[in-house]
Coordinates of C-alpha atoms in Angstrom, one line a residue:
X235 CA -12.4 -11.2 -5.5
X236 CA -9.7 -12.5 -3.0
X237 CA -10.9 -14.9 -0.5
X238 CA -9.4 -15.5 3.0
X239 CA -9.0 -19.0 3.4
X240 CA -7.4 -21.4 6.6
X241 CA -5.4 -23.8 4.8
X242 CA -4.4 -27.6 6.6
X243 CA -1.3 -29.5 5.4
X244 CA -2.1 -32.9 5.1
X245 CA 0.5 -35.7 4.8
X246 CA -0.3 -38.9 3.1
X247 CA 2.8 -41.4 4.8
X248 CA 2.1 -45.2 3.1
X249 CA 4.9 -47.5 1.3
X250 CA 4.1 -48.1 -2.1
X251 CA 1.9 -51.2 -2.6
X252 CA -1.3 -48.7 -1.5
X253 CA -1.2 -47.0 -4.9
X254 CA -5.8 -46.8 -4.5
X255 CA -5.9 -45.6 -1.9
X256 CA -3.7 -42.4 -2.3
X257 CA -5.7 -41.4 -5.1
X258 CA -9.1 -42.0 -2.7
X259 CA -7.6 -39.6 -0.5
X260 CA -6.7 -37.1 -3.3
X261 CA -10.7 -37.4 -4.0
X262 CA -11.6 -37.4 -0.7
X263 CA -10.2 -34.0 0.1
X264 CA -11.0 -32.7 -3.2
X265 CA -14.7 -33.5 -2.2
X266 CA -14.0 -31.7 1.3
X267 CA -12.6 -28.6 0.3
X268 CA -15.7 -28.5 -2.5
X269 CA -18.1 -28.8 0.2
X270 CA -16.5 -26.4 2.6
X271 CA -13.3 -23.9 1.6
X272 CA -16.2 -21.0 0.7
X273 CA -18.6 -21.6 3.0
X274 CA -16.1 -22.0 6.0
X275 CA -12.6 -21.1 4.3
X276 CA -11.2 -24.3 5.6
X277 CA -9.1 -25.7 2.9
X278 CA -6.5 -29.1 3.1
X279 CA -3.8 -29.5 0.8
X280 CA -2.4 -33.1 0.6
X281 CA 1.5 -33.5 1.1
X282 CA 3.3 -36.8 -0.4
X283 CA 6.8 -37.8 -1.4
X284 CA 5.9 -37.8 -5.1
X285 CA 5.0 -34.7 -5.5
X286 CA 6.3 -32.4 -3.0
X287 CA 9.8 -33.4 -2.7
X288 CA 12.5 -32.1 -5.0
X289 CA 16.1 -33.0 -5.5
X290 CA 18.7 -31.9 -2.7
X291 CA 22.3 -32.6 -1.3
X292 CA 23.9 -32.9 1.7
X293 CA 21.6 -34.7 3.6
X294 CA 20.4 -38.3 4.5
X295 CA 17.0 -38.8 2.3
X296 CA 14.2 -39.0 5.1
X297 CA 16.1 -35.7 6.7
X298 CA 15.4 -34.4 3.6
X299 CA 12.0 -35.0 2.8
X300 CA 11.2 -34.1 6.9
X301 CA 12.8 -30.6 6.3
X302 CA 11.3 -29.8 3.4
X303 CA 7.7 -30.9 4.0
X304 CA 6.9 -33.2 6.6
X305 CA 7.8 -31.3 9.6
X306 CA 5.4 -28.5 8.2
X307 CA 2.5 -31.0 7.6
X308 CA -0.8 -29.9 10.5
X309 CA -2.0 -33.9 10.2
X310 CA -1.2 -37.3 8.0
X311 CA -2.8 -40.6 6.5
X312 CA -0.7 -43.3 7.3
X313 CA -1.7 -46.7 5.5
X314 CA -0.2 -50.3 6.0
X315 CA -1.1 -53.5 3.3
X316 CA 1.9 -55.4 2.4
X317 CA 4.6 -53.5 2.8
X318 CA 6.2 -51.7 5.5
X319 CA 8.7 -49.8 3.8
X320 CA 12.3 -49.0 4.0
X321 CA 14.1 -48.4 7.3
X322 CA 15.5 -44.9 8.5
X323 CA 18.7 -44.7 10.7
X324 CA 16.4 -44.1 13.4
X325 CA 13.5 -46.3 12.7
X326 CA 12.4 -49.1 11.1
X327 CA 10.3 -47.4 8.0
X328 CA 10.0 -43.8 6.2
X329 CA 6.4 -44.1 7.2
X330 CA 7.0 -45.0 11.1
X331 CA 9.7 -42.0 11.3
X332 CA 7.0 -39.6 9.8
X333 CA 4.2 -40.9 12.2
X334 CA 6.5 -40.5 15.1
X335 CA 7.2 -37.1 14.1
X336 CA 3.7 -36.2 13.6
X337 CA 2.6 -37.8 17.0
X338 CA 5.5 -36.5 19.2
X339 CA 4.2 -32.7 18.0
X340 CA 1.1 -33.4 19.0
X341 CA -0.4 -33.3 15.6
X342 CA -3.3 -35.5 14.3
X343 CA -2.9 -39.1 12.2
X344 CA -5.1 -41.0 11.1
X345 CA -3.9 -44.5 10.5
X346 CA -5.2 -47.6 8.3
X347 CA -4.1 -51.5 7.8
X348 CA -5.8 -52.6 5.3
X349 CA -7.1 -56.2 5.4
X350 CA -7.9 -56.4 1.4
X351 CA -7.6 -60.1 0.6
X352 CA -4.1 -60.5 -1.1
X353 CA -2.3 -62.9 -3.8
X354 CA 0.2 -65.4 -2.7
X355 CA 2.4 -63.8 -4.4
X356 CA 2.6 -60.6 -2.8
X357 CA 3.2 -62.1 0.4
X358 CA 6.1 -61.3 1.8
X359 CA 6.3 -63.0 5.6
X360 CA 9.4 -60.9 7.0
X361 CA 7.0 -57.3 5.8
X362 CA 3.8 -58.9 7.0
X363 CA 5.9 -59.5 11.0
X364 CA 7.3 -56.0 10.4
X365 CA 3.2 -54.6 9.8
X366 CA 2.1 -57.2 12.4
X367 CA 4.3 -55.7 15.7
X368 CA 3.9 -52.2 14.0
X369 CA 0.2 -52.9 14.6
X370 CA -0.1 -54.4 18.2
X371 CA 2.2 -50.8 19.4
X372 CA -1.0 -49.1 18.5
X373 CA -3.6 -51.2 19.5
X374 CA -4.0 -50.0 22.9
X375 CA -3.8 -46.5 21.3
X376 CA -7.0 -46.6 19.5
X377 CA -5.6 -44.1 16.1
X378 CA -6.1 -46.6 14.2
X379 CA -8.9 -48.8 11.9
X380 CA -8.9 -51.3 9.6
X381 CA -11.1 -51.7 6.2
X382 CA -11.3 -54.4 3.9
X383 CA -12.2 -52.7 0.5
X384 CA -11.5 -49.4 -1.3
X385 CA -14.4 -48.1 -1.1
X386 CA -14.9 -48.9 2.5
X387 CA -11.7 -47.0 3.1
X388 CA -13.2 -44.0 1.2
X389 CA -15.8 -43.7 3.2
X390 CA -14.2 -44.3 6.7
X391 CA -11.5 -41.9 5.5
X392 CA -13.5 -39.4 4.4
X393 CA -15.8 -39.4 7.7
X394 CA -13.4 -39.4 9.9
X395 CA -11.1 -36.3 8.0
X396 CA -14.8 -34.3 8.1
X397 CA -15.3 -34.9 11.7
X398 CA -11.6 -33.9 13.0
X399 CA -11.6 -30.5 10.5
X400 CA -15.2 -29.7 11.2
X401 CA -14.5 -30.2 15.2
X402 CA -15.5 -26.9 17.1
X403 CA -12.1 -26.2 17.5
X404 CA -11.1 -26.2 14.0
X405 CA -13.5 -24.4 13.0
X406 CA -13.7 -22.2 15.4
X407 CA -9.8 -22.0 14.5
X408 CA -10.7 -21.3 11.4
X409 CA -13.2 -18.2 12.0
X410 CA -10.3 -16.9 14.2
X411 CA -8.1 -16.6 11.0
X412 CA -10.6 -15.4 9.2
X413 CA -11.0 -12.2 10.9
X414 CA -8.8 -9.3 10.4
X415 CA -7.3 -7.4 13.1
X416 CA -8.1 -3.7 12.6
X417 CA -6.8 -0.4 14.4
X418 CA -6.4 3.2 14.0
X419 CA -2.9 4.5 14.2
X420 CA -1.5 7.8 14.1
X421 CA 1.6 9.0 11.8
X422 CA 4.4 11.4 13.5
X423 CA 6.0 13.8 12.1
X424 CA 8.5 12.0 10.5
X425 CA 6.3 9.7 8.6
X426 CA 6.9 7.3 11.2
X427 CA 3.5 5.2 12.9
X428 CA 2.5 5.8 16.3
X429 CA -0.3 4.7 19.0
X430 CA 0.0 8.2 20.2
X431 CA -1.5 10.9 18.0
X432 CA 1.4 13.8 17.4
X433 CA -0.1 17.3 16.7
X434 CA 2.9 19.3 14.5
X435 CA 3.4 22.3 12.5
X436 CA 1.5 21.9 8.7
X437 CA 3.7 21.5 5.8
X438 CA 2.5 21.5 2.1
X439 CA 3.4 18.3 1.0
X440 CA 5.6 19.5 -1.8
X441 CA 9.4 20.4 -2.4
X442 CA 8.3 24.4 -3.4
X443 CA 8.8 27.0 -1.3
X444 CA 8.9 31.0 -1.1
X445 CA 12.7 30.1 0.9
X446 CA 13.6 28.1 -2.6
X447 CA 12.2 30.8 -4.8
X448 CA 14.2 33.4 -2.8
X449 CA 16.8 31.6 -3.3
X450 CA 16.3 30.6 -6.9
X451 CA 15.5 34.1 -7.8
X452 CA 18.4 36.1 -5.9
X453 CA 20.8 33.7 -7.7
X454 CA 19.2 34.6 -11.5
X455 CA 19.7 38.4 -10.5
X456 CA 23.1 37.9 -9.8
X457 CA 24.1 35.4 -12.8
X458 CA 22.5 38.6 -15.2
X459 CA 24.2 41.3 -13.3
X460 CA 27.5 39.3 -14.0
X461 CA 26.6 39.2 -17.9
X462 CA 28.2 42.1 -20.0
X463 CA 27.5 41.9 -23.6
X464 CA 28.3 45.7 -24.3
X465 CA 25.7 48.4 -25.5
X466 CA 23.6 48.4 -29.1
X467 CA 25.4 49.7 -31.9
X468 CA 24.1 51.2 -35.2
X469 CA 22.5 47.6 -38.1
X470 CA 25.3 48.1 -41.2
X471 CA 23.1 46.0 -43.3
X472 CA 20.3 47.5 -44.6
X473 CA 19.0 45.4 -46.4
X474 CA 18.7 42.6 -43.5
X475 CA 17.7 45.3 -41.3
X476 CA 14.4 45.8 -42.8
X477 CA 13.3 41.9 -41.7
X478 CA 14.4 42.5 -38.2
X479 CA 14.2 44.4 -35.3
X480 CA 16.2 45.0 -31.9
X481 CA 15.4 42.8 -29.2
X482 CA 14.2 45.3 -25.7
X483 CA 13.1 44.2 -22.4
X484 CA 9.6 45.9 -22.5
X485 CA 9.2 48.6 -19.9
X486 CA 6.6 46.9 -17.9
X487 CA 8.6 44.0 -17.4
X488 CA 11.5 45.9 -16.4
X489 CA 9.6 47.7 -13.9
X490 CA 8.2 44.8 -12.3
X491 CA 11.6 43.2 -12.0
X492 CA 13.3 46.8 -10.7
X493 CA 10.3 46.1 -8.1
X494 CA 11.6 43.2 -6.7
X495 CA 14.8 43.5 -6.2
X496 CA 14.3 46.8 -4.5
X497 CA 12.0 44.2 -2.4
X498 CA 15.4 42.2 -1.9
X499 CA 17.5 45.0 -1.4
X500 CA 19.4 43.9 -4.4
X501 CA 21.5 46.8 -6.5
X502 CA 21.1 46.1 -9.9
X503 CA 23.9 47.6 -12.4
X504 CA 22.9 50.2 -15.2
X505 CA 23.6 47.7 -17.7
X506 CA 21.5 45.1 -16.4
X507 CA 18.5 45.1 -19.4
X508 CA 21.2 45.5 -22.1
X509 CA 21.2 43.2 -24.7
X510 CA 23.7 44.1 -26.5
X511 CA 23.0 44.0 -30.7
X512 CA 20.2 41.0 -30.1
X513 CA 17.8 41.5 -32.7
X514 CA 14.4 39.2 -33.8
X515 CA 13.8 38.0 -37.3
X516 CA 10.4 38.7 -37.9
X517 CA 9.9 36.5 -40.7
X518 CA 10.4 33.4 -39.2
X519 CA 9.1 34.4 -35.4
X520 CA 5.9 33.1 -34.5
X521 CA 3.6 33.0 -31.6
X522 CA 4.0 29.3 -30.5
X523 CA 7.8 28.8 -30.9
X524 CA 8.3 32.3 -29.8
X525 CA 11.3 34.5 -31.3
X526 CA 13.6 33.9 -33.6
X527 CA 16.6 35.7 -32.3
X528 CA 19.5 36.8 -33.9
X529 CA 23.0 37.2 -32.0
X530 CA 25.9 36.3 -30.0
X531 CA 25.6 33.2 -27.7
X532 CA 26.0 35.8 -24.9
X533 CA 23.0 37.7 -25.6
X534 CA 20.8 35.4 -26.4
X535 CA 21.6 33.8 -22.7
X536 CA 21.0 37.2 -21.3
X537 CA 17.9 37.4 -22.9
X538 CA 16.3 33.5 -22.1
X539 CA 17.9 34.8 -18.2
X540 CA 16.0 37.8 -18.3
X541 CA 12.8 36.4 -19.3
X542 CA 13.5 33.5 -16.6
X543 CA 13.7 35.8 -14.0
X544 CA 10.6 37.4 -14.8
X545 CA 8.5 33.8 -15.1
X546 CA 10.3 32.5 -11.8
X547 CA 9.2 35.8 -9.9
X548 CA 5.7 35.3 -11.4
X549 CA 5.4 31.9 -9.9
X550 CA 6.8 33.1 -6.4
X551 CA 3.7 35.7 -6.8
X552 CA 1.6 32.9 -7.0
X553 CA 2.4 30.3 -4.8
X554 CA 3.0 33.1 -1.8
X555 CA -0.7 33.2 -0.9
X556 CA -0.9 29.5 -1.1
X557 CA 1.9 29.1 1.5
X558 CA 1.1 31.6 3.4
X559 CA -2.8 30.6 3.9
X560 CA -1.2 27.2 5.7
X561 CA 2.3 29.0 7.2
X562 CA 0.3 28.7 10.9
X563 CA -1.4 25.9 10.9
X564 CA -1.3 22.4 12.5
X565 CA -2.6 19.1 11.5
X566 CA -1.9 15.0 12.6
X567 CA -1.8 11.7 10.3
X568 CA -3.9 8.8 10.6
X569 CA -4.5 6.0 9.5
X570 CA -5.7 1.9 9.6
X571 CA -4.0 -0.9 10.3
X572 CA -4.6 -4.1 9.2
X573 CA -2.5 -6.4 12.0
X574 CA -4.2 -10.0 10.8
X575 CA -3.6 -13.2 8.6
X576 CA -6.9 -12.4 6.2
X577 CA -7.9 -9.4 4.1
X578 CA -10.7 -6.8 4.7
X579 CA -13.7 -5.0 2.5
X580 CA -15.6 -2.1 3.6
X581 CA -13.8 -1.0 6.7
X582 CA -15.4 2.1 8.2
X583 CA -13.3 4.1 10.7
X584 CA -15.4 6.4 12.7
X585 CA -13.4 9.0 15.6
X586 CA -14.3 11.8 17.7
X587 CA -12.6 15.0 17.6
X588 CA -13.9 18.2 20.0
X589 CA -15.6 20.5 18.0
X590 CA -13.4 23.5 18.7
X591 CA -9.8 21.2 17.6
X592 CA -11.0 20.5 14.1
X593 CA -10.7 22.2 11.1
X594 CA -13.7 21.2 8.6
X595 CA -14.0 22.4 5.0
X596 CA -16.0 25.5 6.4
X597 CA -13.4 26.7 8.1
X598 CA -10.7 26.5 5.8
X599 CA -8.7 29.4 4.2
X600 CA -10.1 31.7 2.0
X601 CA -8.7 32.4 -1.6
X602 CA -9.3 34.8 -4.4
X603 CA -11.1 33.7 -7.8
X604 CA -7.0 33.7 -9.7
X605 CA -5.7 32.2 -6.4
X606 CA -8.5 28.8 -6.9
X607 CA -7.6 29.1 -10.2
X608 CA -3.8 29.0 -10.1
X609 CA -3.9 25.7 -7.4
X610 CA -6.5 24.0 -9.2
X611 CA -4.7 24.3 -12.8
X612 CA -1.1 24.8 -11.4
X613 CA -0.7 22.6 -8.4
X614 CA -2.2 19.1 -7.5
X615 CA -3.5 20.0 -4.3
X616 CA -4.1 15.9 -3.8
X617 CA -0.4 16.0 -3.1
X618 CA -0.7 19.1 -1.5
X619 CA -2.9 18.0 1.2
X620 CA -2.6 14.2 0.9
X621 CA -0.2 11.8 2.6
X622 CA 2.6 9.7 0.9
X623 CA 3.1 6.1 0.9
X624 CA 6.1 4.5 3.1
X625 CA 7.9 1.6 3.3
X626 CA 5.4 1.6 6.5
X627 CA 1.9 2.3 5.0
X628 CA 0.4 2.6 1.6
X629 CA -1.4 5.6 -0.1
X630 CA -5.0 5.8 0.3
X631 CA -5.9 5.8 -3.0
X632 CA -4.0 2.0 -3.6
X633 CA -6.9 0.6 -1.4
X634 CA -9.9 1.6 -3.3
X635 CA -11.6 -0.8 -5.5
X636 CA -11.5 1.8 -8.6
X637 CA -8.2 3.4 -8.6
X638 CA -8.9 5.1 -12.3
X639 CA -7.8 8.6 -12.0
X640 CA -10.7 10.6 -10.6
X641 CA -11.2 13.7 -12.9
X642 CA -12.9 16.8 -11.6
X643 CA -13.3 19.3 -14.5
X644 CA -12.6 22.5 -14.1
X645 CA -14.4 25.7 -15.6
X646 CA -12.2 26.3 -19.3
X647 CA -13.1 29.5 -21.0
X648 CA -12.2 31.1 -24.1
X649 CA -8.7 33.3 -24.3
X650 CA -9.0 36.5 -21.7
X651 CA -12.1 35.2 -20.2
X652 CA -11.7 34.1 -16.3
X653 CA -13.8 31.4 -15.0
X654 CA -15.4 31.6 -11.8
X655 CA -12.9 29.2 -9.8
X656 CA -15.9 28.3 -6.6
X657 CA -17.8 25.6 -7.5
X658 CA -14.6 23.7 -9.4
X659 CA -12.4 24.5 -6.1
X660 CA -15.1 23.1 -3.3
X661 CA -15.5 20.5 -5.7
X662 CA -11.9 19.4 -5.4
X663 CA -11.4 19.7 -1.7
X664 CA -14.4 17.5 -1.3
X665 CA -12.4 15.1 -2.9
X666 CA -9.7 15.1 -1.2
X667 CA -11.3 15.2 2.3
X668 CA -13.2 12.8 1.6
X669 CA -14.4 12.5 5.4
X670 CA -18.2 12.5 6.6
X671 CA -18.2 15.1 9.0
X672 CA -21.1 15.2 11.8
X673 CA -22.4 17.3 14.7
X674 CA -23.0 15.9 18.0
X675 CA -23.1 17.9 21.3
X676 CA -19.4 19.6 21.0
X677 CA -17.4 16.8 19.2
X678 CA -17.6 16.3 15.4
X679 CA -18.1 12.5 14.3
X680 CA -16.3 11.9 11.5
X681 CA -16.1 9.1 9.3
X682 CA -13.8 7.5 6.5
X683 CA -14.3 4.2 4.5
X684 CA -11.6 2.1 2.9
X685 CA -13.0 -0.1 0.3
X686 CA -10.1 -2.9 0.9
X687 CA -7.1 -3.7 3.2
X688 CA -5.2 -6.4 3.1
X689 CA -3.7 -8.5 5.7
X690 CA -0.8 -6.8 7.5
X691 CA -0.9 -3.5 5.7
X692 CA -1.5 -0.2 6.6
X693 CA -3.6 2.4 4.6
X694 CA -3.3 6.3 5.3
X695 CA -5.9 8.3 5.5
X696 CA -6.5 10.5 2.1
X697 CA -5.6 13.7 3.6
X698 CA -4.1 15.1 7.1
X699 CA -6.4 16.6 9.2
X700 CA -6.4 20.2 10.5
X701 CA -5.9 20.9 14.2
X702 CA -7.3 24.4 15.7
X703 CA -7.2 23.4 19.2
X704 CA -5.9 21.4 21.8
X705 CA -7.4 18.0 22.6
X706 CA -6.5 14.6 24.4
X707 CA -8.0 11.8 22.6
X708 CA -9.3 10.3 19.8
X709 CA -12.1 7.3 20.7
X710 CA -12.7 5.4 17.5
X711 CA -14.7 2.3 16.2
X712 CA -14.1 0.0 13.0
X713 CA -16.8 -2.1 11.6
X714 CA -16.0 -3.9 8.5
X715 CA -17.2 -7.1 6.2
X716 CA -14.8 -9.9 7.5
X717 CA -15.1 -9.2 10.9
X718 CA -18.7 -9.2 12.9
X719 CA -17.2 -7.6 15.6
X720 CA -16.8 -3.5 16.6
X721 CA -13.3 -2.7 16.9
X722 CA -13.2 0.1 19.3
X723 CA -10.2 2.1 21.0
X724 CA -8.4 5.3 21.7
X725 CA -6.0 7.3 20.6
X726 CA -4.4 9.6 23.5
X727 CA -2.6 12.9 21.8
X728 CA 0.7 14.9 22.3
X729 CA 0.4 18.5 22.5
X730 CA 3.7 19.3 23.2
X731 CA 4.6 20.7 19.8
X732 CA 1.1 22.9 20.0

């Protein structure tokens, strides 16, 4: 599982004679960050020339490496032996430049001459006058110590890097970081967030409408009314004759379309259910591939129109109820925000909402056993109700831990049987509104748990939430695992649009 950590840059500044006791640092903050990245989340990550530099032009070298690492360094290691180092155009070494630059932000360094006995040989006089002034600038200063073995420097080193990073401030610092920063926002009505809660007319979260269906539907009608393929005329072949048979519109059907356009005030022509000489071939029909019709391109358009009509009506039929249980009713958008540097597990959101303004699952609309059926094998009423991810806040669903689909059967019966649609139906809206819903005086308490949020992301709640009533605000608290804190706040509301 992720783990928030506060990560240190450190900067280890030294010419190139002091080739220990770089790797003594490397194992020094190896050791530290062993010892206390989990148990603090303070981790240090050594910076040098070797290794994070890389090749650039169009710049004078020490520029380069200040830009591309140094500058962004929290603290460095300086160490002097034998050799000072190159000089910069503004000073003297590499190594003096980056201590000046580390000092003059106010940053830490921790400085070292070493006093190792050395060879004649790597004496150099000019280098040991250069270290020798270099020294006395500082002495007054006290940031730096001397040490006259490696593992003497080890030790001092690694002492005196545990006692600045595990300073009260640091860590302190460090716990500071390590807490998210959670609050409950509100989402307007055009999908933008808010700190003010935005009460607006409910819409089914889906492109269908009856509007679209009218629409769909008086434009079928008048593409068949425009078709003439001419009236039926008397089969010369009889001997194909006997394997087919002419192609009707059933009366039934033709009733029930006649029905609705009446409903639209639309005039049908007397021709309208012609089909001209369309006939089916009844050997090679079947039930799953349907008919195997027999005719001019013309009819058999008419025909695949007519039957479209009939299916597109059909769906109208049913989603009417569906929009129509929801074509008064109000709701608002929440959700969480994450405004921190660290992740965050088990957040629990819990707001208050006046008894008589919220719409639980025991309020909400009543539908026939076919109606259940039809939105619980038809429509995915987790879109229906839910809330869609933004270039501003994710889906609920993309912060739980186990984002497999979650698969509520519904009742299945053999062919003509209908299922009882209750249990399946309650089952799903539970589901969906996934909110724990309490009593308490006149307000319901309701609560909602995100299993993870990461840092500087927003989560939506699962579903919107219905609105009966008036209100003025929404007091809330957040508790979660990264933060021993309570969150608390409020949420003042808009009625305007109520």
């Amino acid at each position: 599982m992720a783990q928030s950590i506060t990560l240190y840059n450190l900067l280890i500044s030294c010419p190139s004679d002091v080739k220990n006791e770089v790797a003594l640092i490397e194992t020094a903050v190896s050791e530290f960050n062993e010892l206390y990245s989990d148990t603090l989340g303070i981790t240090i990550k050594t910076r040098h020339w070797s290794k994070s530099s890389y090749a650039k032009s169009g710049g004078k070298p020490q520029t380069l490496l200040n830009e591309q690492f140094v500058n962004k360094c929290d603290a460095a290691v300086a160490i002097f032996w034998t050799k000072f180092g190159s000089p910069t155009d503004e000073y003297r070494s590499g190594t003096e430049e980056e201590i000046e630059i580390m000092l003059q932000s106010g940053k830490q360094v921790f400085m070292y001459f070493s006093d190792k006995p050395i060879s004649p040989s790597q004496m150099n006089e000019d280098e040991y006058k250069k270290i020798y002034a270099f020294r006395n600038k500082y002495k007054n200063r006290g940031i730096y110590f001397t040490y006259s073995s490696d593992e003497e420097f080890k030790k001092l080193f690694f002492a005196q890097l545990s006692m600045y990073f595990l300073s009260d401030k640091k860590v302190k610092e460090a716990t500071v970081n390590n807490v998210s920063d959670l609050k409950l926002m509100s989402i307007d009505e055009n999908g933008k967030l808010s700190e003010e809660v935005y009460i607006y007319p409910f819409r089914l979260n889906t492109q269908t409408s009856m509007y679209q269906f009218f629409d769909t539907i008086r434009l079928i009608y008048q593409e068949i009314a425009g078709m003439n393929v001419g009236k039926r005329t008397t089969v010369n072949n009889a001997f194909f004759a006997g394997f087919t048979s002419p192609v009707d519109i059933d009366e039934e059907e033709r009733k029930f379309i006649t029905t609705v356009a009446e409903q639209l005030e639309l005039e049908l022509p007397d021709d309208f259910f012609d089909l001209g000489n369309l006939v089916k071939d009844s050997l090679t029909s079947n039930f799953l591939n349907g008919p195997n019709l027999k005719g001019t391109s013309e009819e058999k358009r008419k025909y695949w129109k007519i039957k479209r009509l009939h299916e597109t009506i059909s769906k109208a039929l049913e989603w009417a109820p569906v929009e129509n249980a929801f074509s008064k009713k109000r709701c608002i958008r929440l959700a969480v925000q994450n405004c921190g540097k660290v992740i965050d597990e088990d957040v629990e959101i819990t707001f208050i909402i006046p008894q008589e303004a919220l719409l639980t699952l025991d309020g909400f609309p009543q539908f026939k056993n076919d109606e259940m059926g039809y939105m619980l094998n038809d429509c995915d009423m987790s879109v229906l109700f839910g809330i869609d991810s933004t270039a501003e806040y994710i889906e609920y669903s993309e912060s739980k831990r186990n984002q497999g689909f979650n698969y509520v059967p519904h009742s299945i019966g053999l062919p003509g049987y209908v299922p009882n649609y209750s249990d399946d139906f309650t089952a799903e809206l539970k589901s969906i509104f996934c909110y724990s819903v309490y009593s308490e005086s006149d307000n319901y308490i309701v609560k909602l748990k995100v299993d993870y949020i990461k840092h500087n992301t927003t989560v939506a709640f699962p579903s919107i939430l219905f609105i009966e009533d008036t209100f003025k605000e929404i007091p809330y608290k957040i508790t979660s695992k990264n933060n021993p804190g309570i969150v608390e706040g409020i949420l003042n509301v808009q009625n305007s649009n109520f």
